[in-house]
Amino acid sequence: MNGTRDTIIETAFLLFLKKGYKAVTLTDLERAVGMTRGTFYYHFLNKEEVLKEGVTRYYRMLNCRRAEEIGRVHSLREFIDLTIHNLLEIENYGAKRFDSDIPEILCLSLMVEVISLYPEFKQMVSNTKSSWMSKLEGVILEAKKNKEIRDDVDTSILAKNLLNISVGLIHYVVMHQDIAYALSSVRYQYEQLYSLVKVG
């Protein structure tokens, strides 16, 4: 039965991303999962519970993946290359599978819609960003120590700038409706920032 619960959570989360939380009905979930309403209520009290579990599970998976990736990075150059690679690998900027890299723009639009239902999400996002910042600051400090980047660069500011570049992708997608343009612009920003801070 745990497999059924997992399937409901993951399928519902992808449906919420695609259609919006409020637009997805129990009938939509029944069809997508191939279950009866009774099966749904055997596992969950309501749609809100499914949303909360999906968000929690997705962020847990994302944090594990990021921790594993940052563990493989040994320079700021490698971090930038990995970030660009991950952005380019997002298939058609659509959520195909629960364990795929889901574009932040999709997660953002869903979370704006449902934040009132799940106020704990703000803390989850804050914890995730703090953890990611801390890890990135570690990469930057190591890059300074190895003379990859200049000593006079403010570690915290550089980390924030690097993280905010990928967040800016949302703006480019919304304003230009052109993924290729958005990715090209983001890549250019990373390269320009790196050229400003690197040694030599």
PDB file of N, CA and C in Angstrom, residues 3-35 40 43-44 46-58 95-99 102 106-107 110-111 113-114:
ATOM      1  N   GLY A   3       3.342   1.860  -1.828  1.00  0.00           N
ATOM      2  CA  GLY A   3       3.577   2.224  -3.220  1.00  0.00           C
ATOM      3  C   GLY A   3       2.441   3.064  -3.772  1.00  0.00           C
ATOM      4  N   THR A   4       1.214   2.731  -3.408  1.00  0.00           N
ATOM      5  CA  THR A   4       0.056   3.499  -3.856  1.00  0.00           C
ATOM      6  C   THR A   4       0.107   4.915  -3.298  1.00  0.00           C
ATOM      7  N   ARG A   5       0.444   5.030  -2.026  1.00  0.00           N
ATOM      8  CA  ARG A   5       0.545   6.350  -1.391  1.00  0.00           C
ATOM      9  C   ARG A   5       1.606   7.198  -2.094  1.00  0.00           C
ATOM     10  N   ASP A   6       2.766   6.601  -2.340  1.00  0.00           N
ATOM     11  CA  ASP A   6       3.841   7.310  -3.034  1.00  0.00           C
ATOM     12  C   ASP A   6       3.405   7.765  -4.424  1.00  0.00           C
ATOM     13  N   THR A   7       2.718   6.873  -5.137  1.00  0.00           N
ATOM     14  CA  THR A   7       2.247   7.200  -6.481  1.00  0.00           C
ATOM     15  C   THR A   7       1.279   8.372  -6.452  1.00  0.00           C
ATOM     16  N   ILE A   8       0.371   8.364  -5.486  1.00  0.00           N
ATOM     17  CA  ILE A   8      -0.593   9.467  -5.364  1.00  0.00           C
ATOM     18  C   ILE A   8       0.135  10.782  -5.103  1.00  0.00           C
ATOM     19  N   ILE A   9       1.087  10.764  -4.164  1.00  0.00           N
ATOM     20  CA  ILE A   9       1.827  11.985  -3.808  1.00  0.00           C
ATOM     21  C   ILE A   9       2.563  12.548  -5.015  1.00  0.00           C
ATOM     22  N   GLU A  10       3.306  11.691  -5.699  1.00  0.00           N
ATOM     23  CA  GLU A  10       4.139  12.156  -6.804  1.00  0.00           C
ATOM     24  C   GLU A  10       3.302  12.581  -8.006  1.00  0.00           C
ATOM     25  N   THR A  11       2.262  11.825  -8.320  1.00  0.00           N
ATOM     26  CA  THR A  11       1.393  12.176  -9.443  1.00  0.00           C
ATOM     27  C   THR A  11       0.648  13.469  -9.154  1.00  0.00           C
ATOM     28  N   ALA A  12       0.147  13.596  -7.937  1.00  0.00           N
ATOM     29  CA  ALA A  12      -0.589  14.817  -7.560  1.00  0.00           C
ATOM     30  C   ALA A  12       0.321  16.043  -7.640  1.00  0.00           C
ATOM     31  N   PHE A  13       1.544  15.928  -7.145  1.00  0.00           N
ATOM     32  CA  PHE A  13       2.471  17.058  -7.159  1.00  0.00           C
ATOM     33  C   PHE A  13       2.715  17.534  -8.592  1.00  0.00           C
ATOM     34  N   LEU A  14       2.922  16.597  -9.512  1.00  0.00           N
ATOM     35  CA  LEU A  14       3.142  16.960 -10.912  1.00  0.00           C
ATOM     36  C   LEU A  14       1.888  17.592 -11.530  1.00  0.00           C
ATOM     37  N   LEU A  15       0.719  17.076 -11.156  1.00  0.00           N
ATOM     38  CA  LEU A  15      -0.536  17.677 -11.630  1.00  0.00           C
ATOM     39  C   LEU A  15      -0.716  19.087 -11.082  1.00  0.00           C
ATOM     40  N   PHE A  16      -0.382  19.277  -9.811  1.00  0.00           N
ATOM     41  CA  PHE A  16      -0.496  20.610  -9.204  1.00  0.00           C
ATOM     42  C   PHE A  16       0.417  21.597  -9.926  1.00  0.00           C
ATOM     43  N   LEU A  17       1.616  21.148 -10.279  1.00  0.00           N
ATOM     44  CA  LEU A  17       2.544  22.015 -11.004  1.00  0.00           C
ATOM     45  C   LEU A  17       1.982  22.384 -12.373  1.00  0.00           C
ATOM     46  N   LYS A  18       1.376  21.407 -13.034  1.00  0.00           N
ATOM     47  CA  LYS A  18       0.899  21.615 -14.400  1.00  0.00           C
ATOM     48  C   LYS A  18      -0.369  22.461 -14.469  1.00  0.00           C
ATOM     49  N   LYS A  19      -1.320  22.181 -13.577  1.00  0.00           N
ATOM     50  CA  LYS A  19      -2.637  22.817 -13.684  1.00  0.00           C
ATOM     51  C   LYS A  19      -2.921  23.844 -12.596  1.00  0.00           C
ATOM     52  N   GLY A  20      -2.128  23.812 -11.520  1.00  0.00           N
ATOM     53  CA  GLY A  20      -2.421  24.646 -10.357  1.00  0.00           C
ATOM     54  C   GLY A  20      -3.178  23.825  -9.326  1.00  0.00           C
ATOM     55  N   TYR A  21      -2.922  24.091  -8.067  1.00  0.00           N
ATOM     56  CA  TYR A  21      -3.505  23.307  -6.976  1.00  0.00           C
ATOM     57  C   TYR A  21      -5.031  23.353  -6.990  1.00  0.00           C
ATOM     58  N   LYS A  22      -5.584  24.543  -7.079  1.00  0.00           N
ATOM     59  CA  LYS A  22      -7.043  24.688  -6.992  1.00  0.00           C
ATOM     60  C   LYS A  22      -7.755  24.072  -8.182  1.00  0.00           C
ATOM     61  N   ALA A  23      -7.108  24.051  -9.333  1.00  0.00           N
ATOM     62  CA  ALA A  23      -7.745  23.526 -10.546  1.00  0.00           C
ATOM     63  C   ALA A  23      -7.791  21.999 -10.580  1.00  0.00           C
ATOM     64  N   VAL A  24      -6.917  21.345  -9.840  1.00  0.00           N
ATOM     65  CA  VAL A  24      -6.880  19.875  -9.840  1.00  0.00           C
ATOM     66  C   VAL A  24      -7.981  19.345  -8.922  1.00  0.00           C
ATOM     67  N   THR A  25      -8.823  18.498  -9.475  1.00  0.00           N
ATOM     68  CA  THR A  25      -9.911  17.905  -8.697  1.00  0.00           C
ATOM     69  C   THR A  25      -9.548  16.481  -8.283  1.00  0.00           C
ATOM     70  N   LEU A  26     -10.321  15.932  -7.363  1.00  0.00           N
ATOM     71  CA  LEU A  26     -10.110  14.529  -6.983  1.00  0.00           C
ATOM     72  C   LEU A  26     -10.344  13.611  -8.176  1.00  0.00           C
ATOM     73  N   THR A  27     -11.266  13.988  -9.048  1.00  0.00           N
ATOM     74  CA  THR A  27     -11.501  13.200 -10.267  1.00  0.00           C
ATOM     75  C   THR A  27     -10.250  13.191 -11.143  1.00  0.00           C
ATOM     76  N   ASP A  28      -9.567  14.348 -11.255  1.00  0.00           N
ATOM     77  CA  ASP A  28      -8.304  14.411 -12.009  1.00  0.00           C
ATOM     78  C   ASP A  28      -7.281  13.455 -11.415  1.00  0.00           C
ATOM     79  N   LEU A  29      -7.183  13.454 -10.086  1.00  0.00           N
ATOM     80  CA  LEU A  29      -6.228  12.573  -9.412  1.00  0.00           C
ATOM     81  C   LEU A  29      -6.598  11.101  -9.622  1.00  0.00           C
ATOM     82  N   GLU A  30      -7.881  10.795  -9.515  1.00  0.00           N
ATOM     83  CA  GLU A  30      -8.335   9.414  -9.724  1.00  0.00           C
ATOM     84  C   GLU A  30      -7.918   8.925 -11.104  1.00  0.00           C
ATOM     85  N   ARG A  31      -8.156   9.760 -12.113  1.00  0.00           N
ATOM     86  CA  ARG A  31      -7.808   9.378 -13.490  1.00  0.00           C
ATOM     87  C   ARG A  31      -6.299   9.228 -13.662  1.00  0.00           C
ATOM     88  N   ALA A  32      -5.553  10.204 -13.150  1.00  0.00           N
ATOM     89  CA  ALA A  32      -4.093  10.196 -13.336  1.00  0.00           C
ATOM     90  C   ALA A  32      -3.434   8.997 -12.664  1.00  0.00           C
ATOM     91  N   VAL A  33      -3.928   8.639 -11.483  1.00  0.00           N
ATOM     92  CA  VAL A  33      -3.322   7.536 -10.726  1.00  0.00           C
ATOM     93  C   VAL A  33      -3.967   6.197 -11.088  1.00  0.00           C
ATOM     94  N   GLY A  34      -5.201   6.252 -11.567  1.00  0.00           N
ATOM     95  CA  GLY A  34      -5.928   5.013 -11.836  1.00  0.00           C
ATOM     96  C   GLY A  34      -6.451   4.397 -10.549  1.00  0.00           C
ATOM     97  N   MET A  35      -7.074   5.220  -9.716  1.00  0.00           N
ATOM     98  CA  MET A  35      -7.556   4.762  -8.409  1.00  0.00           C
ATOM     99  C   MET A  35      -9.003   5.191  -8.224  1.00  0.00           C
ATOM    100  N   PHE A  40      -8.149   6.896  -2.446  1.00  0.00           N
ATOM    101  CA  PHE A  40      -7.567   8.179  -2.061  1.00  0.00           C
ATOM    102  C   PHE A  40      -7.809   8.439  -0.575  1.00  0.00           C
ATOM    103  N   HIS A  43      -5.788   6.685   2.081  1.00  0.00           N
ATOM    104  CA  HIS A  43      -4.411   7.161   2.293  1.00  0.00           C
ATOM    105  C   HIS A  43      -4.321   8.600   2.795  1.00  0.00           C
ATOM    106  N   PHE A  44      -5.295   9.447   2.452  1.00  0.00           N
ATOM    107  CA  PHE A  44      -5.207  10.872   2.768  1.00  0.00           C
ATOM    108  C   PHE A  44      -6.536  11.413   3.267  1.00  0.00           C
ATOM    109  N   ASN A  46      -7.359  14.689   2.736  1.00  0.00           N
ATOM    110  CA  ASN A  46      -7.828  15.638   1.729  1.00  0.00           C
ATOM    111  C   ASN A  46      -6.688  15.979   0.766  1.00  0.00           C
ATOM    112  N   LYS A  47      -7.004  16.809  -0.206  1.00  0.00           N
ATOM    113  CA  LYS A  47      -6.037  17.219  -1.232  1.00  0.00           C
ATOM    114  C   LYS A  47      -4.886  18.020  -0.619  1.00  0.00           C
ATOM    115  N   GLU A  48      -5.194  18.812   0.395  1.00  0.00           N
ATOM    116  CA  GLU A  48      -4.169  19.635   1.051  1.00  0.00           C
ATOM    117  C   GLU A  48      -3.067  18.768   1.662  1.00  0.00           C
ATOM    118  N   GLU A  49      -3.456  17.647   2.245  1.00  0.00           N
ATOM    119  CA  GLU A  49      -2.455  16.741   2.839  1.00  0.00           C
ATOM    120  C   GLU A  49      -1.519  16.195   1.766  1.00  0.00           C
ATOM    121  N   VAL A  50      -2.067  15.887   0.598  1.00  0.00           N
ATOM    122  CA  VAL A  50      -1.245  15.392  -0.513  1.00  0.00           C
ATOM    123  C   VAL A  50      -0.261  16.471  -0.953  1.00  0.00           C
ATOM    124  N   LEU A  51      -0.743  17.702  -1.045  1.00  0.00           N
ATOM    125  CA  LEU A  51       0.120  18.825  -1.425  1.00  0.00           C
ATOM    126  C   LEU A  51       1.291  18.956  -0.455  1.00  0.00           C
ATOM    127  N   LYS A  52       0.999  18.973   0.833  1.00  0.00           N
ATOM    128  CA  LYS A  52       2.050  19.154   1.840  1.00  0.00           C
ATOM    129  C   LYS A  52       3.087  18.039   1.763  1.00  0.00           C
ATOM    130  N   GLU A  53       2.618  16.807   1.614  1.00  0.00           N
ATOM    131  CA  GLU A  53       3.567  15.683   1.529  1.00  0.00           C
ATOM    132  C   GLU A  53       4.396  15.761   0.255  1.00  0.00           C
ATOM    133  N   GLY A  54       3.767  16.174  -0.854  1.00  0.00           N
ATOM    134  CA  GLY A  54       4.502  16.296  -2.110  1.00  0.00           C
ATOM    135  C   GLY A  54       5.580  17.356  -2.038  1.00  0.00           C
ATOM    136  N   VAL A  55       5.237  18.519  -1.495  1.00  0.00           N
ATOM    137  CA  VAL A  55       6.205  19.611  -1.363  1.00  0.00           C
ATOM    138  C   VAL A  55       7.355  19.191  -0.442  1.00  0.00           C
ATOM    139  N   THR A  56       7.009  18.601   0.694  1.00  0.00           N
ATOM    140  CA  THR A  56       8.038  18.171   1.649  1.00  0.00           C
ATOM    141  C   THR A  56       8.962  17.139   1.020  1.00  0.00           C
ATOM    142  N   ARG A  57       8.393  16.182   0.331  1.00  0.00           N
ATOM    143  CA  ARG A  57       9.192  15.123  -0.301  1.00  0.00           C
ATOM    144  C   ARG A  57      10.073  15.693  -1.401  1.00  0.00           C
ATOM    145  N   TYR A  58       9.512  16.601  -2.208  1.00  0.00           N
ATOM    146  CA  TYR A  58      10.297  17.170  -3.296  1.00  0.00           C
ATOM    147  C   TYR A  58      11.490  17.961  -2.762  1.00  0.00           C
ATOM    148  N   ALA A  95       7.513  19.560 -16.026  1.00  0.00           N
ATOM    149  CA  ALA A  95       7.703  18.558 -14.977  1.00  0.00           C
ATOM    150  C   ALA A  95       7.237  17.215 -15.512  1.00  0.00           C
ATOM    151  N   LYS A  96       8.187  16.372 -15.903  1.00  0.00           N
ATOM    152  CA  LYS A  96       7.853  15.073 -16.477  1.00  0.00           C
ATOM    153  C   LYS A  96       7.783  13.976 -15.416  1.00  0.00           C
ATOM    154  N   ARG A  97       8.746  14.013 -14.486  1.00  0.00           N
ATOM    155  CA  ARG A  97       8.821  13.004 -13.426  1.00  0.00           C
ATOM    156  C   ARG A  97       9.079  13.719 -12.115  1.00  0.00           C
ATOM    157  N   PHE A  98       8.663  13.093 -11.051  1.00  0.00           N
ATOM    158  CA  PHE A  98       8.842  13.710  -9.735  1.00  0.00           C
ATOM    159  C   PHE A  98      10.318  13.902  -9.414  1.00  0.00           C
ATOM    160  N   ASP A  99      11.161  12.959  -9.826  1.00  0.00           N
ATOM    161  CA  ASP A  99      12.577  13.041  -9.474  1.00  0.00           C
ATOM    162  C   ASP A  99      13.404  13.817 -10.496  1.00  0.00           C
ATOM    163  N   ILE A 102      12.881  20.060 -11.564  1.00  0.00           N
ATOM    164  CA  ILE A 102      11.669  20.790 -11.920  1.00  0.00           C
ATOM    165  C   ILE A 102      11.999  22.279 -11.943  1.00  0.00           C
ATOM    166  N   LEU A 106       8.019  26.823 -12.230  1.00  0.00           N
ATOM    167  CA  LEU A 106       6.811  26.035 -11.975  1.00  0.00           C
ATOM    168  C   LEU A 106       6.550  25.913 -10.489  1.00  0.00           C
ATOM    169  N   CYS A 107       7.602  25.634  -9.724  1.00  0.00           N
ATOM    170  CA  CYS A 107       7.440  25.530  -8.267  1.00  0.00           C
ATOM    171  C   CYS A 107       6.977  26.858  -7.685  1.00  0.00           C
ATOM    172  N   LEU A 110       3.236  27.522  -8.256  1.00  0.00           N
ATOM    173  CA  LEU A 110       2.422  26.665  -7.381  1.00  0.00           C
ATOM    174  C   LEU A 110       2.462  27.180  -5.950  1.00  0.00           C
ATOM    175  N   MET A 111       3.645  27.522  -5.465  1.00  0.00           N
ATOM    176  CA  MET A 111       3.772  27.931  -4.066  1.00  0.00           C
ATOM    177  C   MET A 111       3.097  29.268  -3.783  1.00  0.00           C
ATOM    178  N   GLU A 113       0.404  30.181  -5.113  1.00  0.00           N
ATOM    179  CA  GLU A 113      -1.011  29.836  -5.033  1.00  0.00           C
ATOM    180  C   GLU A 113      -1.388  29.217  -3.688  1.00  0.00           C
ATOM    181  N   VAL A 114      -0.484  28.447  -3.104  1.00  0.00           N
ATOM    182  CA  VAL A 114      -0.891  27.643  -1.944  1.00  0.00           C
ATOM    183  C   VAL A 114      -0.204  28.015  -0.632  1.00  0.00           C
TER     184      VAL A 114
END
